[in-house]
Short mmCIF file of C-alpha atoms in Angstrom, two decimals:
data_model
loop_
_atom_site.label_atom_id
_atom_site.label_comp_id
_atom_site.label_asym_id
_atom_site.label_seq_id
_atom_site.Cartn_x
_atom_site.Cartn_y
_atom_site.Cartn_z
CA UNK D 18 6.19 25.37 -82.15
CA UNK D 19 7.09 28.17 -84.98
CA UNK D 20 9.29 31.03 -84.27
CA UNK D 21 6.09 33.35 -84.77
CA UNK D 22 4.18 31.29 -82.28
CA UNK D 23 7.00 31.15 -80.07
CA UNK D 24 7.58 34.84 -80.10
CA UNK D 25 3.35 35.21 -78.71
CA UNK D 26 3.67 33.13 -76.33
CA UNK D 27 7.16 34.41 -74.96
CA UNK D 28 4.86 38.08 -75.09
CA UNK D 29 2.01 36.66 -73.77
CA UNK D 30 4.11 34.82 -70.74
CA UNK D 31 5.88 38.91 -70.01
CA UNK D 32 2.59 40.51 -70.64
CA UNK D 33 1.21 38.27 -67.70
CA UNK D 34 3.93 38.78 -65.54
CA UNK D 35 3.91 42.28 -65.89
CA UNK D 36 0.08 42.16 -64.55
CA UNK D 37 1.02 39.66 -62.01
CA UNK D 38 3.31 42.40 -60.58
CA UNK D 39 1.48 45.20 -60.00
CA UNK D 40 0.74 44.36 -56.53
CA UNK D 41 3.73 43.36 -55.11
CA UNK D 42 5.07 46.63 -56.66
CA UNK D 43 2.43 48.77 -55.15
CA UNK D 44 2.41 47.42 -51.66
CA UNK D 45 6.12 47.65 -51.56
CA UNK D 46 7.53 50.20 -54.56
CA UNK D 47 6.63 53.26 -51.93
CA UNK D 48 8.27 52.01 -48.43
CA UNK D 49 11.42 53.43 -48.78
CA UNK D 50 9.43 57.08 -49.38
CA UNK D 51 6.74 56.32 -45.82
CA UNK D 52 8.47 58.56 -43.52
CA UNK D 53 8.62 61.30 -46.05
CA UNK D 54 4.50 60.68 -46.94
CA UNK D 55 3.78 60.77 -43.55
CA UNK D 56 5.43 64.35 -42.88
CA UNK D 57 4.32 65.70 -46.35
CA UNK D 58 0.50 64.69 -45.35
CA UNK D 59 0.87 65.53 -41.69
CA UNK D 60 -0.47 61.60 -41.04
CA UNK D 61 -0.21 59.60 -38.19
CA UNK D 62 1.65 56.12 -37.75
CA UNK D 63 -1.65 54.66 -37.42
CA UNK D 64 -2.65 56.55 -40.50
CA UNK D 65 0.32 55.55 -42.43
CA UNK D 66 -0.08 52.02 -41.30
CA UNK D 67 -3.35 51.94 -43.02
CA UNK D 68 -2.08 53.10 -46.38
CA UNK D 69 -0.98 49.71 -46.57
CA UNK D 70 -3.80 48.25 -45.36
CA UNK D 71 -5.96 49.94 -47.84
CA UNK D 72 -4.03 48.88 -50.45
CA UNK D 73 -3.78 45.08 -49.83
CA UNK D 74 -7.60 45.30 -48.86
CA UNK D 75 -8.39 46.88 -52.35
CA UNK D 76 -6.49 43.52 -53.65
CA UNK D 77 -8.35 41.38 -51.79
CA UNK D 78 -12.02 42.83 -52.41
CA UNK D 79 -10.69 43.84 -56.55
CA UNK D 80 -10.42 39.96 -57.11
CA UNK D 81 -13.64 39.03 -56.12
CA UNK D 82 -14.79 41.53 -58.30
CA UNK D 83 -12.51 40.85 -61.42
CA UNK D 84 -13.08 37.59 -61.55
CA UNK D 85 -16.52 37.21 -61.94
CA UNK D 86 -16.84 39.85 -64.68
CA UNK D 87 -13.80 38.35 -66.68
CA UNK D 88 -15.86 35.02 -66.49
CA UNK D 89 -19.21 37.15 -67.08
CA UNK D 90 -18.18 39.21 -69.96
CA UNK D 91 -14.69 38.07 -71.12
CA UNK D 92 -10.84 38.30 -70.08
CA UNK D 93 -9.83 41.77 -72.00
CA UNK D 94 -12.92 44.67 -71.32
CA UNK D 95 -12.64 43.90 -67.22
CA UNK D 96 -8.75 44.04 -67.98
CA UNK D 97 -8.28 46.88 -69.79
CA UNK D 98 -10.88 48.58 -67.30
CA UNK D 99 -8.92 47.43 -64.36
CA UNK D 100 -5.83 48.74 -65.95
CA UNK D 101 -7.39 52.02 -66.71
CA UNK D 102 -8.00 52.18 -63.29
CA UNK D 103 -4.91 51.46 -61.71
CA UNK D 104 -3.04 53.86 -63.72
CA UNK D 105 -5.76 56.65 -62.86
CA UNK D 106 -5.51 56.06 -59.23
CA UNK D 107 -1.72 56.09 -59.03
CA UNK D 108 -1.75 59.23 -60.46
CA UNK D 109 -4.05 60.76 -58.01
CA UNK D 110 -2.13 59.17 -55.22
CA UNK D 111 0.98 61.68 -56.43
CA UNK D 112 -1.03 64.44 -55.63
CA UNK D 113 -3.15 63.54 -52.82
CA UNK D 114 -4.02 66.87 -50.37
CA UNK D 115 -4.36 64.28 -47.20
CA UNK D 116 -3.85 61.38 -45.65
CA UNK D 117 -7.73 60.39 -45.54
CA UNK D 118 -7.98 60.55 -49.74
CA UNK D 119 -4.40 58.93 -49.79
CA UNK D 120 -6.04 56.02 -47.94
CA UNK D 121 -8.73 56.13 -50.09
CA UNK D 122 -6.54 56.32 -53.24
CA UNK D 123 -4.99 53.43 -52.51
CA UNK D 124 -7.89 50.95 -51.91
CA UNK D 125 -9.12 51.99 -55.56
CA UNK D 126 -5.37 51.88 -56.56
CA UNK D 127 -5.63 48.14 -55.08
CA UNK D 128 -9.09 46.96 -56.77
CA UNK D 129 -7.90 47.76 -60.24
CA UNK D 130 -4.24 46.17 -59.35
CA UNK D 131 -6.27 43.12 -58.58
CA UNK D 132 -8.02 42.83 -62.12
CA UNK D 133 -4.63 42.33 -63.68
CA UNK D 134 -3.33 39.27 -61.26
CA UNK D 135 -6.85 37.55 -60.99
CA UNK D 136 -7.14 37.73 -64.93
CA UNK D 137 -3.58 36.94 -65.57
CA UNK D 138 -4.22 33.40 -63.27
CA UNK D 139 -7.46 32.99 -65.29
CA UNK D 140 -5.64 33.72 -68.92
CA UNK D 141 -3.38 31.10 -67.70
CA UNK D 142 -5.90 28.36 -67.41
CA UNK D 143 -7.88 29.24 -70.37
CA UNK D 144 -4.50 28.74 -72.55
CA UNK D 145 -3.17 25.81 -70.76
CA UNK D 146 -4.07 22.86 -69.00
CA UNK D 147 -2.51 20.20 -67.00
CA UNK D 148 1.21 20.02 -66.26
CA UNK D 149 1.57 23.30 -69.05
CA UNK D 150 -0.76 25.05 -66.71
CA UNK D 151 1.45 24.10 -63.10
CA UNK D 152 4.66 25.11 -65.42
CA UNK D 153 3.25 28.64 -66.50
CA UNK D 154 2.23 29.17 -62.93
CA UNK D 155 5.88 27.98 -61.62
CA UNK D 156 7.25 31.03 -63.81
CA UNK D 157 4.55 33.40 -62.44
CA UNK D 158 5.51 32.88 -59.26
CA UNK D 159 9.01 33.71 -59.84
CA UNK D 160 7.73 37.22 -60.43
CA UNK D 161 5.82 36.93 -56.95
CA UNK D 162 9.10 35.95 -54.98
CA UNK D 163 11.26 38.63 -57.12
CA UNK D 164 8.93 41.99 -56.77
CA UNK D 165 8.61 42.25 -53.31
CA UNK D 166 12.48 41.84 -52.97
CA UNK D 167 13.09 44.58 -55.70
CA UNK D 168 10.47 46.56 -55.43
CA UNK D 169 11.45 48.82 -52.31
CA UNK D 170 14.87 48.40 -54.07
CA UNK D 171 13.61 50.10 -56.66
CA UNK D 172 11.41 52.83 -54.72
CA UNK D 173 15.18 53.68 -52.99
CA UNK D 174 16.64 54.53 -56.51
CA UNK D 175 13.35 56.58 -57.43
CA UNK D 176 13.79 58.81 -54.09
CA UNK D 177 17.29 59.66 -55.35
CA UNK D 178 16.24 61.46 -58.21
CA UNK D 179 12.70 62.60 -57.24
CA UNK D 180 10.27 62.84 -53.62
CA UNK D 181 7.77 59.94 -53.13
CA UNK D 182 5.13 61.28 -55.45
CA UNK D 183 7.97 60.61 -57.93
CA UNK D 184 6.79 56.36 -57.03
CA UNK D 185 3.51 56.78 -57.31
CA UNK D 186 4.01 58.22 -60.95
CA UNK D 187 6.05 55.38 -61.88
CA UNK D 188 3.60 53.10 -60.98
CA UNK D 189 1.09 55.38 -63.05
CA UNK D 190 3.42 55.22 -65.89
CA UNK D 191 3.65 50.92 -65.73
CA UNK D 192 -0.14 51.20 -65.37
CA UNK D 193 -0.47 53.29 -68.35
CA UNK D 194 2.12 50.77 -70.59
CA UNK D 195 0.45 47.46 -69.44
CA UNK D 196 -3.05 48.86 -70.40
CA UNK D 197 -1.58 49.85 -73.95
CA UNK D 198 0.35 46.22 -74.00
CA UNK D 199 -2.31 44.55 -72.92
CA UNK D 200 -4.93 46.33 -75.44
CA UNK D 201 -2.45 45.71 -78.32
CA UNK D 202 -1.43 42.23 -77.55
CA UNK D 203 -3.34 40.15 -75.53
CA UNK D 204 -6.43 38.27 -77.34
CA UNK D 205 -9.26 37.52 -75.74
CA UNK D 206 -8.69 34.09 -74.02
CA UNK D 207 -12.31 33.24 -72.82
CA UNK D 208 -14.01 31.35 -75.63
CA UNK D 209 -17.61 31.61 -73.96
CA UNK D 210 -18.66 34.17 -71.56
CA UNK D 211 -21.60 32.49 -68.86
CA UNK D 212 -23.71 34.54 -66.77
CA UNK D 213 -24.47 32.96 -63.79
CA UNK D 214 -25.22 35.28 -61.13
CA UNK D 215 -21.98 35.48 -58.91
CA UNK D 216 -23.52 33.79 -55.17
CA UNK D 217 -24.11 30.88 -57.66
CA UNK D 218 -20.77 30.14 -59.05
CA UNK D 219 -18.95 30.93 -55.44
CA UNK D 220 -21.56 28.63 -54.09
CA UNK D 221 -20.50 26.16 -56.77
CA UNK D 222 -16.89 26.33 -56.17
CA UNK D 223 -16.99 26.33 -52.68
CA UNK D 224 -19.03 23.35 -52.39
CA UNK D 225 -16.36 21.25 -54.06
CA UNK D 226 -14.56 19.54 -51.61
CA UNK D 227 -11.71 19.25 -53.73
CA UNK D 228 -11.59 22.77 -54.79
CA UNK D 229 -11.64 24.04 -51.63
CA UNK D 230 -8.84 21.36 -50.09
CA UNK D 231 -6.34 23.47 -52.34
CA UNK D 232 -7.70 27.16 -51.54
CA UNK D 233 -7.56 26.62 -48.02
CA UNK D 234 -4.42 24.73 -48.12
CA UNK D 235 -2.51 27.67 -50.21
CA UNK D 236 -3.95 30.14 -48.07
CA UNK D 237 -2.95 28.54 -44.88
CA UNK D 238 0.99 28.12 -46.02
CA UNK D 239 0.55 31.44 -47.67
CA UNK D 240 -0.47 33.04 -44.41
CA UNK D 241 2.86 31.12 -42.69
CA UNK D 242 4.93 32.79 -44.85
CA UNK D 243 3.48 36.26 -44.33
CA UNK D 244 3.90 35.78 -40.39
CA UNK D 245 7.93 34.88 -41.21
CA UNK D 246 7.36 38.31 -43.23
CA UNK D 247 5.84 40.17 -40.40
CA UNK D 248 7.77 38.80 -37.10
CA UNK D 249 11.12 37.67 -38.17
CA UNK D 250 12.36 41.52 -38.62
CA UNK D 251 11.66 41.16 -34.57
CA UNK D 252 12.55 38.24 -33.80
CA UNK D 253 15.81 38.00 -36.07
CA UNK D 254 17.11 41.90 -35.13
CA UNK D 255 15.58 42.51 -31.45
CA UNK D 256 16.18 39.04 -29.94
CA UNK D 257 19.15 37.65 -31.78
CA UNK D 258 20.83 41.34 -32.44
CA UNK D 259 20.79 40.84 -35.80
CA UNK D 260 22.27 44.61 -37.99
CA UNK D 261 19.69 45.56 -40.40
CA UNK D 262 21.93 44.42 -43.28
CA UNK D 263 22.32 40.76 -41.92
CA UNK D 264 18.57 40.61 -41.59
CA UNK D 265 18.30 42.06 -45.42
CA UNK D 266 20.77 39.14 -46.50
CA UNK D 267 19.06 36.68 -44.93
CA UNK D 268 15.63 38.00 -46.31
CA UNK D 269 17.58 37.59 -49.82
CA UNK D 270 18.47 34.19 -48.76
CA UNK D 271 14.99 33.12 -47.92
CA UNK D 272 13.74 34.79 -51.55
CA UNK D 273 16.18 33.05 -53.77
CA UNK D 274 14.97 30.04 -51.89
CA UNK D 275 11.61 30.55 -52.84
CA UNK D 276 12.33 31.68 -56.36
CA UNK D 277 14.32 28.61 -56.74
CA UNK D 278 11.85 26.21 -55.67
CA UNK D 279 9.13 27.49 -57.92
CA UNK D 280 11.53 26.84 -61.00
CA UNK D 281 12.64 23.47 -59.84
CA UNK D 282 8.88 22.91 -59.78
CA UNK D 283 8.14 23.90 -63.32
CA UNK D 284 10.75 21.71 -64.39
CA UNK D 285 10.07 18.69 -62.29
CA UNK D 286 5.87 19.36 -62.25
CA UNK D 287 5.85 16.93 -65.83
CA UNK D 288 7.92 14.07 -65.00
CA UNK D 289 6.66 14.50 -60.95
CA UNK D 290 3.06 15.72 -61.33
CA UNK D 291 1.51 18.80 -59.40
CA UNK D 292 0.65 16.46 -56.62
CA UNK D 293 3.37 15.10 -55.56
CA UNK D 294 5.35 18.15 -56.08
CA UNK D 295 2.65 20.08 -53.68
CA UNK D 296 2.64 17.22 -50.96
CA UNK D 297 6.34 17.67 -51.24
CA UNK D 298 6.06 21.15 -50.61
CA UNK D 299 4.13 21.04 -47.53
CA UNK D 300 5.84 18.74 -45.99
CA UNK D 301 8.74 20.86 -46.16
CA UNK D 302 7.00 23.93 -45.06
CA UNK D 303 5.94 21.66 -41.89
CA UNK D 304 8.92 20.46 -41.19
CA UNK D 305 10.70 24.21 -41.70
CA UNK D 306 7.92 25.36 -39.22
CA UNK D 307 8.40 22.61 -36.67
CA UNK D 308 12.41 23.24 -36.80
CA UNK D 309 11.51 26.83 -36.37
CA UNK D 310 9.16 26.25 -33.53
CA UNK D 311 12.26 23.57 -32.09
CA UNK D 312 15.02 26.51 -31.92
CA UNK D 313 12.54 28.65 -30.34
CA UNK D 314 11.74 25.90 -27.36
CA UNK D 315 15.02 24.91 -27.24
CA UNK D 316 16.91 28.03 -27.63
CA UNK D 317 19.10 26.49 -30.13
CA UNK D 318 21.56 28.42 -32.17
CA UNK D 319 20.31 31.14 -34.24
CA UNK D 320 21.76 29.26 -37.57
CA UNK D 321 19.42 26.26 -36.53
CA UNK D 322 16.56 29.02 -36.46
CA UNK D 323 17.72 30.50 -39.80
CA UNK D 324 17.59 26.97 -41.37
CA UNK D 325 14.10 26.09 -39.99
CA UNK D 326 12.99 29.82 -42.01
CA UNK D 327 14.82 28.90 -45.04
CA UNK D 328 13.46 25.37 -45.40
CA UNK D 329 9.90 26.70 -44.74
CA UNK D 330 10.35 30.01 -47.25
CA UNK D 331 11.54 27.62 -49.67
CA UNK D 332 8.97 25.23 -49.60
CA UNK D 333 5.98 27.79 -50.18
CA UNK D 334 7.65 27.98 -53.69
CA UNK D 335 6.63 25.10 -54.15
CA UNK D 336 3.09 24.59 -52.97
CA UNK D 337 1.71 27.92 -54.34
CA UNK D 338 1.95 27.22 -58.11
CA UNK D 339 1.07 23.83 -58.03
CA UNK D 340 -1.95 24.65 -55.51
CA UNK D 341 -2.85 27.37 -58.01
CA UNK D 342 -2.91 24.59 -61.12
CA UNK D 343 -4.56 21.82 -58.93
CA UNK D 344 -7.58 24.45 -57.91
CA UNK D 345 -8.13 25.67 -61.46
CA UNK D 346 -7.99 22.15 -63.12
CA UNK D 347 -11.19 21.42 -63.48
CA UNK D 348 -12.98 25.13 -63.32
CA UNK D 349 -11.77 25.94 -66.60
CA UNK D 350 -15.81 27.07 -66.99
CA UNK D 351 -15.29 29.46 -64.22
CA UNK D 352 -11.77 29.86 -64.34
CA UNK D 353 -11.84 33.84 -63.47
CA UNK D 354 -13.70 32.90 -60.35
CA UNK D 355 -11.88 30.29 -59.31
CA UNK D 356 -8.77 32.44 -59.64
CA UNK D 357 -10.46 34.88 -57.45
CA UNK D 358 -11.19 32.74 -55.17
CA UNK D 359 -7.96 31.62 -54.68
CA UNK D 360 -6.46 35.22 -54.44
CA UNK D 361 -8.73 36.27 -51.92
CA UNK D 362 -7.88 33.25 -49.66
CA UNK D 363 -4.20 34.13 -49.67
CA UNK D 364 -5.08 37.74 -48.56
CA UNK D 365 -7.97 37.53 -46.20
CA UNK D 366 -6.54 34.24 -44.67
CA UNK D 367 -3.12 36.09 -44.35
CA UNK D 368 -4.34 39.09 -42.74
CA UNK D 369 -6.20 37.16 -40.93
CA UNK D 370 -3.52 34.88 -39.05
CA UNK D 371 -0.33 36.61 -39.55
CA UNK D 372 -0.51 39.37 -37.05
CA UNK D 373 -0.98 36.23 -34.28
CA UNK D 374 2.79 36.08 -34.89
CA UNK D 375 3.30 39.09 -33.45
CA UNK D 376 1.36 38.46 -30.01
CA UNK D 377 4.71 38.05 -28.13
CA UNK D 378 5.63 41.97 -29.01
CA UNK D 379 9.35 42.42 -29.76
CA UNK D 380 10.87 40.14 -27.05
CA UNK D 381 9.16 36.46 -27.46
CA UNK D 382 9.76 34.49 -30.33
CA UNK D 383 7.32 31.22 -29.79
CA UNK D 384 3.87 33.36 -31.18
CA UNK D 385 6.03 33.00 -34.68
CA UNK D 386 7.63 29.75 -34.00
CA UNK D 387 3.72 28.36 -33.07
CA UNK D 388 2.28 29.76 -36.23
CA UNK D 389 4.65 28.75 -38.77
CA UNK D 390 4.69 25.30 -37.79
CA UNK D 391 0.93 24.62 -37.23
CA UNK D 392 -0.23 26.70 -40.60
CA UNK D 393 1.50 24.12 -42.56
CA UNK D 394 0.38 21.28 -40.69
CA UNK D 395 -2.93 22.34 -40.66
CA UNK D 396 -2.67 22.64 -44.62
CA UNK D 397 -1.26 19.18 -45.16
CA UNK D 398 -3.98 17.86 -43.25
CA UNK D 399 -6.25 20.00 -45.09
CA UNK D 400 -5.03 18.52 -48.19
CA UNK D 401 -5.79 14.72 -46.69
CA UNK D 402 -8.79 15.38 -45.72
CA UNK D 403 -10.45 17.47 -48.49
CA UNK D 404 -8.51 15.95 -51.53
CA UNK D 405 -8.14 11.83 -50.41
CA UNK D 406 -8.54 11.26 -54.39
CA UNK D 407 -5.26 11.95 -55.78
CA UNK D 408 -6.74 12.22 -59.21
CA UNK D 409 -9.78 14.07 -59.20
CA UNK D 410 -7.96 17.12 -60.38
CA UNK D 411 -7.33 16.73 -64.11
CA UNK D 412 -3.54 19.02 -63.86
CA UNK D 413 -1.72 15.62 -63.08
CA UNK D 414 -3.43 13.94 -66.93
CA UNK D 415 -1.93 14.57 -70.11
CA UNK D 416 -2.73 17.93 -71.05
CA UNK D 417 -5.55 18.34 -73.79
CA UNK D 418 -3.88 19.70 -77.16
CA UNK D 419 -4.73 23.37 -77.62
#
């Protein structure tokens, strides 16, 4: 590879990563400034709650949308119109009058954040294929694990200098550069543009057995690790009396775990395959889950507990970007849907199971321990069932020269 070519693809591997991060960064850039929002617009907890909400919803439903248009009428003109859209919405959330057109605000500022990560996971497989395509999605995921971490790091700086509109103009201003970085140096990656109507191509992908195997098996893990997000701040601080700091250490464990993984995995995925490093991964995830759900039964020591978390955080680093590369292996055709797809899963079946973690309240730790272990399980089995031909997925062949 040239220095010149080298130097695009180093841009073209930020410029994706920038996109991939504008959700993580607006679901969790503002929480430092929520008790401040709520006061300023007079909203309930309910209501601030559901700022949130609208804003991982607008994720969820944006996806379903992007993808199909990239697929339908190429990567850049849904991009750049996403983009547009982000950056016009987080400006209006600065000034929102209410809570009821804050809400609203941020399930449009959601939709257009979901045109950059669905098209950034469909620019991936257009460029790449096979174990290139499991690598580049190894390094994307690194940006998954770090955002969330940093971002309400970074929303605490913001509120030193400036109120919480002060984030939400930030994130206008990212907006704004990724649509002018993305209009000046990302080429169009979609060499034909189809235009099947959309029931048709879901109906497609959805009737591939194989296809879905590795959707619902990345959802399922996916949605384990979002009930550790959701009930281990309970379980962790109210039942093992855990300071707010300890619990933010361990969090930072439990990232760099994750992070870790997913780079082990883009350096192993070659010489391993994406198979065998996703098996790998949730078996680990089951086993974290079943340790997990072991402490709780047994009342074991907490560090027993906090090794069962860390083994299944860890592990989802490496099933996600080597479910991503096995899904899109062989929908390069559709590759925009197929990314949506697999987006939406992760939110709607996370949303969906997650909060069953919490059905204990603030004082009984199995409802988490029960979840985490059988969402893995279920995956893994998932996986045997749907996928019994280890290469019907082209990401584990030798990837076609580009």
């Amino acid at each position: 590879m040239s220095n010149d070519a080298g130097g695009r693809h180093i841009r073209f591997i930020v410029l994706l990563a920038g996109l991939v991060a504008l959700g993580p960064l607006s679901i969790d850039g503002y929480l430092p400034g929520l008790p401040a929002l709520a006061g300023d617009l007079r909203a309930s907890a309910a209501a601030t709650q559901l700022t949130i909400t609208a804003c991982l919803a607008g994720l969820a439903i944006g996806q379903l949308i992007a993808g199909p248009l990239s697929d339908t009428y190429g990567r850049r003109r849904p991009l750049l119109a996403g983009l547009a859209l982000y950056t016009i919405a987080s400006a209006l959330c600065a000034v929102a009058p209410d809570a009821r057109t804050f809400v609203a605000l941020r399930l449009v500022q959601g939709i257009g954040g979901a045109f950059g990560i669905v098209i950034a996971n469909a620019m991936v497989r257009d460029r790449t294929s096979g174990t290139r395509t499991a690598r580049l999605f190894s390094a994307l995921t690194l940006i998954t694990g770090l955002a969330p971490v940093f971002a309400p790091v970074l929303g605490g700086q913001l509120l030193r200098v400036t109120a919480w509109p002060g984030i939400f103009v930030a994130l206008a201003v990212f907006g704004a550069v990724m649509l002018a970085a993305s209009a000046a140096g990302l080429p169009e990656t979609r060499s034909s543009a189809s235009r099947q109507p959309l029931l048709a191509v879901v109906g497609q992908l959805l009737s591939n057995r194989v296809f879905t195997g590795y959707v619902l098996a990345n959802g399922l893990v996916f949605a384990a690790m979002f009930a550790y997000i959701s009930g281990s701040p309970f379980v962790l601080q109210e039942i093992h009396g855990l300071s707010p700091q300890q619990y933010s250490a361990v969090f930072a464990v439990n990232a760099a775990g994750f992070i870790a993984a997913a780079q082990i995995s883009g350096r192993l995925v070659a010489r391993a395959g994406a198979r065998v490093l996703l098996l790998a991964g949730l078996l680990g995830a089951t086993a974290g889950g079943t340790t997990v759900l072991g402490a709780v039964l047994t009342r074991a020591p907490l560090p027993v507990l906090l090794i069962g978390l860390f083994v299944l955080v860890s592990s989802v680093g490496l099933v996600m970007p080597n479910a991503a590369a096995q899904a899109l292996a062989d929908h390069g055709g559709n590759a925009g849907s197929a990314a949506a797809l697999l987006g939406f899963s992760q939110f709607m079946i996370g949303g969906a199971l997650a909060p069953l973690a919490g059905a204990g309240g603030a004082t009984d730790a199995l409802p988490m321990g029960i979840v985490v272990a059988v969402l893995p399980a279920l995956a893994l089995l998932t996986i045997g069932v749907l996928t019994r031909n280890p290469g019907i997925a082209g990401v584990d062949r030798e990837p076609a020269r580009r």
